[in-house]
């Protein structure tokens, strides 16, 4: 009987040991499963978080880009309008200054100088057609004297600010030294002109002149 009890105790101990081992294995498997589940959930959460952050950053960048673009367009429009306003004010002031200048004795000397330059440009022409403003027809005698023997035919020009236009019909050439044409040429380069300092502008308007074929 004692022997049987010992065998029964060993069998019971073995069963209990196996049960404890199985319990330990089951618990370890459950821990691994839980850890794997947690890791997968963390990975999914991280992926979702990254995707959300990425999409939000893209959205914010797009909104910021649109806002910056709109602001730049608004600034460009404001700059364009302001520059147009300044250009109008500047050219109005230039016209007023030219109007004052053409009322001075120096204007007659300027017309004579322009005529001499035109004669040099149209060298070889003995007869010239000179266009003046109606208000400047009174300078015909002084211009005839400055023509150095060339024949001048004075006509009314269609320009308003001053200066003159000389034509050589025999050569088919014209020299435009009118103040109107000079101002029109400056209008196309206002951005560069606006950058000049006042010290770069002479006391009297230096007005350009062009010679070109009228054919």
Short mmCIF file of C-alpha atoms in Angstrom, two decimals:
data_model
loop_
_atom_site.label_atom_id
_atom_site.label_comp_id
_atom_site.label_asym_id
_atom_site.label_seq_id
_atom_site.Cartn_x
_atom_site.Cartn_y
_atom_site.Cartn_z
CA UNK A 1 0.00 0.00 0.00
CA UNK A 2 2.75 2.51 0.73
CA UNK A 3 4.29 1.67 -2.60
CA UNK A 4 1.05 2.42 -4.35
CA UNK A 5 0.79 5.75 -2.56
CA UNK A 6 4.29 6.68 -3.66
CA UNK A 7 3.45 5.84 -7.27
CA UNK A 8 0.25 7.81 -7.00
CA UNK A 9 2.12 10.78 -5.57
CA UNK A 10 4.73 10.64 -8.36
CA UNK A 11 1.98 10.39 -10.98
CA UNK A 12 0.13 13.30 -9.38
CA UNK A 13 3.33 15.33 -9.22
CA UNK A 14 4.06 14.59 -12.87
CA UNK A 15 0.55 15.60 -13.87
CA UNK A 16 0.81 18.81 -11.86
CA UNK A 17 4.23 19.57 -13.31
CA UNK A 18 2.93 19.06 -16.84
CA UNK A 19 -0.06 21.19 -16.05
CA UNK A 20 2.15 23.93 -14.69
CA UNK A 21 4.39 23.70 -17.76
CA UNK A 22 1.38 23.86 -20.09
CA UNK A 23 0.06 26.80 -18.11
CA UNK A 24 3.43 28.55 -18.45
CA UNK A 25 3.54 27.82 -22.20
CA UNK A 26 -0.02 29.07 -22.63
CA UNK A 27 0.73 32.22 -20.63
CA UNK A 28 3.89 32.85 -22.69
CA UNK A 29 1.95 32.36 -25.91
CA UNK A 30 -0.69 34.77 -24.71
CA UNK A 31 1.97 37.35 -23.83
CA UNK A 32 3.59 37.00 -27.25
CA UNK A 33 0.19 37.28 -28.91
CA UNK A 34 -0.65 40.34 -26.86
CA UNK A 35 2.73 41.91 -27.59
CA UNK A 36 2.33 41.18 -31.32
CA UNK A 37 -1.16 42.66 -31.25
CA UNK A 38 0.06 45.74 -29.42
CA UNK A 39 3.00 46.13 -31.82
CA UNK A 40 0.70 45.81 -34.84
CA UNK A 41 -1.71 48.33 -33.34
CA UNK A 42 1.15 50.71 -32.60
CA UNK A 43 2.46 50.32 -36.15
CA UNK A 44 -1.02 51.00 -37.56
CA UNK A 45 -1.40 54.00 -35.29
CA UNK A 46 2.00 55.30 -36.32
CA UNK A 47 1.14 54.84 -40.01
CA UNK A 48 -2.18 56.62 -39.57
CA UNK A 49 -0.49 59.41 -37.62
CA UNK A 50 2.20 59.80 -40.28
CA UNK A 51 -0.37 59.85 -43.08
CA UNK A 52 -2.45 62.42 -41.21
CA UNK A 53 0.56 64.63 -40.52
CA UNK A 54 1.71 64.31 -44.14
CA UNK A 55 -1.73 65.21 -45.50
CA UNK A 56 -2.07 68.14 -43.08
CA UNK A 57 1.37 69.46 -44.00
CA UNK A 58 0.48 69.20 -47.69
CA UNK A 59 -2.83 70.96 -47.08
CA UNK A 60 -1.21 73.75 -45.06
CA UNK A 61 1.50 74.20 -47.70
CA UNK A 62 -1.13 74.38 -50.44
CA UNK A 63 -3.18 76.93 -48.47
CA UNK A 64 -0.06 78.95 -47.67
CA UNK A 65 0.99 78.83 -51.32
CA UNK A 66 -2.42 80.08 -52.45
CA UNK A 67 -2.35 82.81 -49.81
CA UNK A 68 1.15 83.92 -50.83
CA UNK A 69 0.20 83.83 -54.51
CA UNK A 70 -2.90 85.92 -53.88
CA UNK A 71 -0.92 88.39 -51.80
CA UNK A 72 1.75 88.65 -54.49
CA UNK A 73 -0.91 89.25 -57.15
CA UNK A 74 -2.51 91.92 -54.98
CA UNK A 75 0.87 93.57 -54.41
CA UNK A 76 1.64 93.44 -58.13
CA UNK A 77 -1.69 95.04 -58.94
CA UNK A 78 -1.14 97.71 -56.30
CA UNK A 79 2.39 98.32 -57.57
CA UNK A 80 1.19 98.52 -61.17
CA UNK A 81 -1.58 100.96 -60.30
CA UNK A 82 0.73 103.08 -58.18
CA UNK A 83 3.43 103.11 -60.86
CA UNK A 84 0.85 104.07 -63.47
CA UNK A 85 -0.33 106.87 -61.19
CA UNK A 86 3.25 108.05 -60.64
CA UNK A 87 3.95 107.85 -64.38
CA UNK A 88 0.91 110.00 -65.12
CA UNK A 89 1.97 112.53 -62.48
CA UNK A 90 5.56 112.60 -63.75
CA UNK A 91 4.62 113.06 -67.39
CA UNK A 92 2.07 115.71 -66.51
CA UNK A 93 4.85 117.55 -64.67
CA UNK A 94 7.19 117.11 -67.66
CA UNK A 95 4.58 118.52 -70.05
CA UNK A 96 4.05 121.49 -67.74
CA UNK A 97 7.80 122.06 -67.54
CA UNK A 98 8.14 121.86 -71.33
CA UNK A 99 5.25 124.31 -71.72
CA UNK A 100 7.08 126.73 -69.45
CA UNK A 101 10.36 126.18 -71.28
CA UNK A 102 8.86 126.91 -74.72
CA UNK A 103 7.84 130.34 -73.44
CA UNK A 104 11.43 131.39 -72.70
CA UNK A 105 14.01 133.01 -75.04
CA UNK A 106 16.14 129.87 -74.69
CA UNK A 107 13.52 127.93 -76.64
CA UNK A 108 14.27 129.84 -79.86
CA UNK A 109 17.96 128.97 -79.49
CA UNK A 110 16.97 125.35 -78.90
CA UNK A 111 14.90 125.28 -82.09
CA UNK A 112 17.84 126.69 -84.06
CA UNK A 113 20.14 124.03 -82.55
CA UNK A 114 17.65 121.29 -83.45
CA UNK A 115 17.46 122.61 -87.01
CA UNK A 116 21.26 122.61 -87.39
CA UNK A 117 21.40 119.01 -86.13
CA UNK A 118 18.66 118.05 -88.59
CA UNK A 119 20.57 119.72 -91.43
CA UNK A 120 23.64 117.65 -90.54
CA UNK A 121 21.52 114.50 -90.50
CA UNK A 122 19.92 115.37 -93.85
CA UNK A 123 23.19 116.47 -95.49
CA UNK A 124 22.88 116.85 -99.25
CA UNK A 125 19.32 118.18 -99.24
CA UNK A 126 19.07 121.79 -100.38
CA UNK A 127 15.32 122.12 -99.91
CA UNK A 128 13.72 121.12 -96.63
CA UNK A 129 10.20 121.05 -95.33
CA UNK A 130 10.07 122.18 -91.69
CA UNK A 131 7.08 121.38 -89.49
CA UNK A 132 6.45 123.62 -86.48
CA UNK A 133 3.61 124.10 -84.05
CA UNK A 134 1.30 126.94 -85.06
CA UNK A 135 2.51 128.77 -81.94
CA UNK A 136 6.13 128.49 -83.18
CA UNK A 137 5.63 129.86 -86.71
CA UNK A 138 7.00 133.17 -85.46
CA UNK A 139 10.46 131.55 -85.26
CA UNK A 140 10.57 130.99 -89.03
CA UNK A 141 12.86 133.96 -89.65
CA UNK A 142 15.38 132.87 -87.04
CA UNK A 143 15.34 129.31 -88.38
CA UNK A 144 15.79 130.53 -91.97
CA UNK A 145 18.85 132.47 -90.86
CA UNK A 146 20.22 129.35 -89.13
CA UNK A 147 19.67 127.24 -92.29
CA UNK A 148 22.92 128.51 -93.87
CA UNK A 149 21.45 129.15 -97.31
CA UNK A 150 19.21 126.12 -97.58
CA UNK A 151 15.63 126.64 -98.68
CA UNK A 152 13.04 126.02 -95.95
CA UNK A 153 9.34 125.49 -96.49
CA UNK A 154 7.50 125.93 -93.19
CA UNK A 155 4.40 123.86 -92.51
CA UNK A 156 2.10 123.40 -89.49
CA UNK A 157 2.96 120.24 -87.59
CA UNK A 158 0.50 117.97 -85.81
CA UNK A 159 2.52 117.82 -82.59
CA UNK A 160 1.77 119.98 -79.55
CA UNK A 161 4.69 120.19 -77.13
CA UNK A 162 7.32 121.81 -79.32
CA UNK A 163 10.44 121.07 -81.30
CA UNK A 164 10.40 120.50 -85.03
CA UNK A 165 10.31 117.91 -87.79
CA UNK A 166 12.49 118.30 -90.88
CA UNK A 167 11.83 116.48 -94.13
CA UNK A 168 14.05 116.20 -97.19
CA UNK A 169 11.62 115.24 -100.01
CA UNK A 170 14.45 114.77 -102.51
CA UNK A 171 16.13 112.22 -100.23
CA UNK A 172 12.95 110.67 -98.85
CA UNK A 173 14.21 111.24 -95.30
CA UNK A 174 12.73 112.80 -92.21
CA UNK A 175 14.29 113.91 -88.93
CA UNK A 176 11.83 113.95 -86.03
CA UNK A 177 13.11 116.31 -83.33
CA UNK A 178 9.69 117.08 -81.87
CA UNK A 179 9.34 117.08 -78.11
CA UNK A 180 6.19 114.94 -78.47
CA UNK A 181 8.07 112.03 -80.08
CA UNK A 182 10.84 112.30 -77.50
CA UNK A 183 8.33 112.12 -74.65
CA UNK A 184 6.57 109.15 -76.26
CA UNK A 185 9.91 107.33 -76.47
CA UNK A 186 10.56 108.02 -72.78
CA UNK A 187 7.14 106.68 -71.85
CA UNK A 188 8.19 103.19 -72.97
CA UNK A 189 11.17 103.24 -70.60
CA UNK A 190 9.55 104.74 -67.55
CA UNK A 191 10.78 102.03 -65.17
CA UNK A 192 14.42 102.86 -65.96
CA UNK A 193 13.78 106.60 -65.96
CA UNK A 194 12.03 106.44 -62.58
CA UNK A 195 15.19 104.95 -61.10
CA UNK A 196 17.27 108.02 -61.98
CA UNK A 197 18.07 110.58 -59.34
CA UNK A 198 17.12 114.21 -59.79
CA UNK A 199 20.81 115.08 -60.20
CA UNK A 200 20.86 112.94 -63.35
CA UNK A 201 18.23 115.15 -65.00
CA UNK A 202 19.52 118.31 -66.69
CA UNK A 203 17.99 121.73 -66.09
CA UNK A 204 16.63 121.86 -69.64
CA UNK A 205 14.88 118.89 -71.20
CA UNK A 206 17.29 117.07 -73.49
CA UNK A 207 14.96 115.72 -76.12
CA UNK A 208 15.94 113.00 -78.48
CA UNK A 209 15.88 113.11 -82.21
CA UNK A 210 15.64 110.43 -84.88
CA UNK A 211 16.32 110.27 -88.59
CA UNK A 212 14.51 107.61 -90.55
CA UNK A 213 13.33 106.78 -94.05
CA UNK A 214 9.87 108.13 -94.92
CA UNK A 215 9.40 105.76 -97.84
#
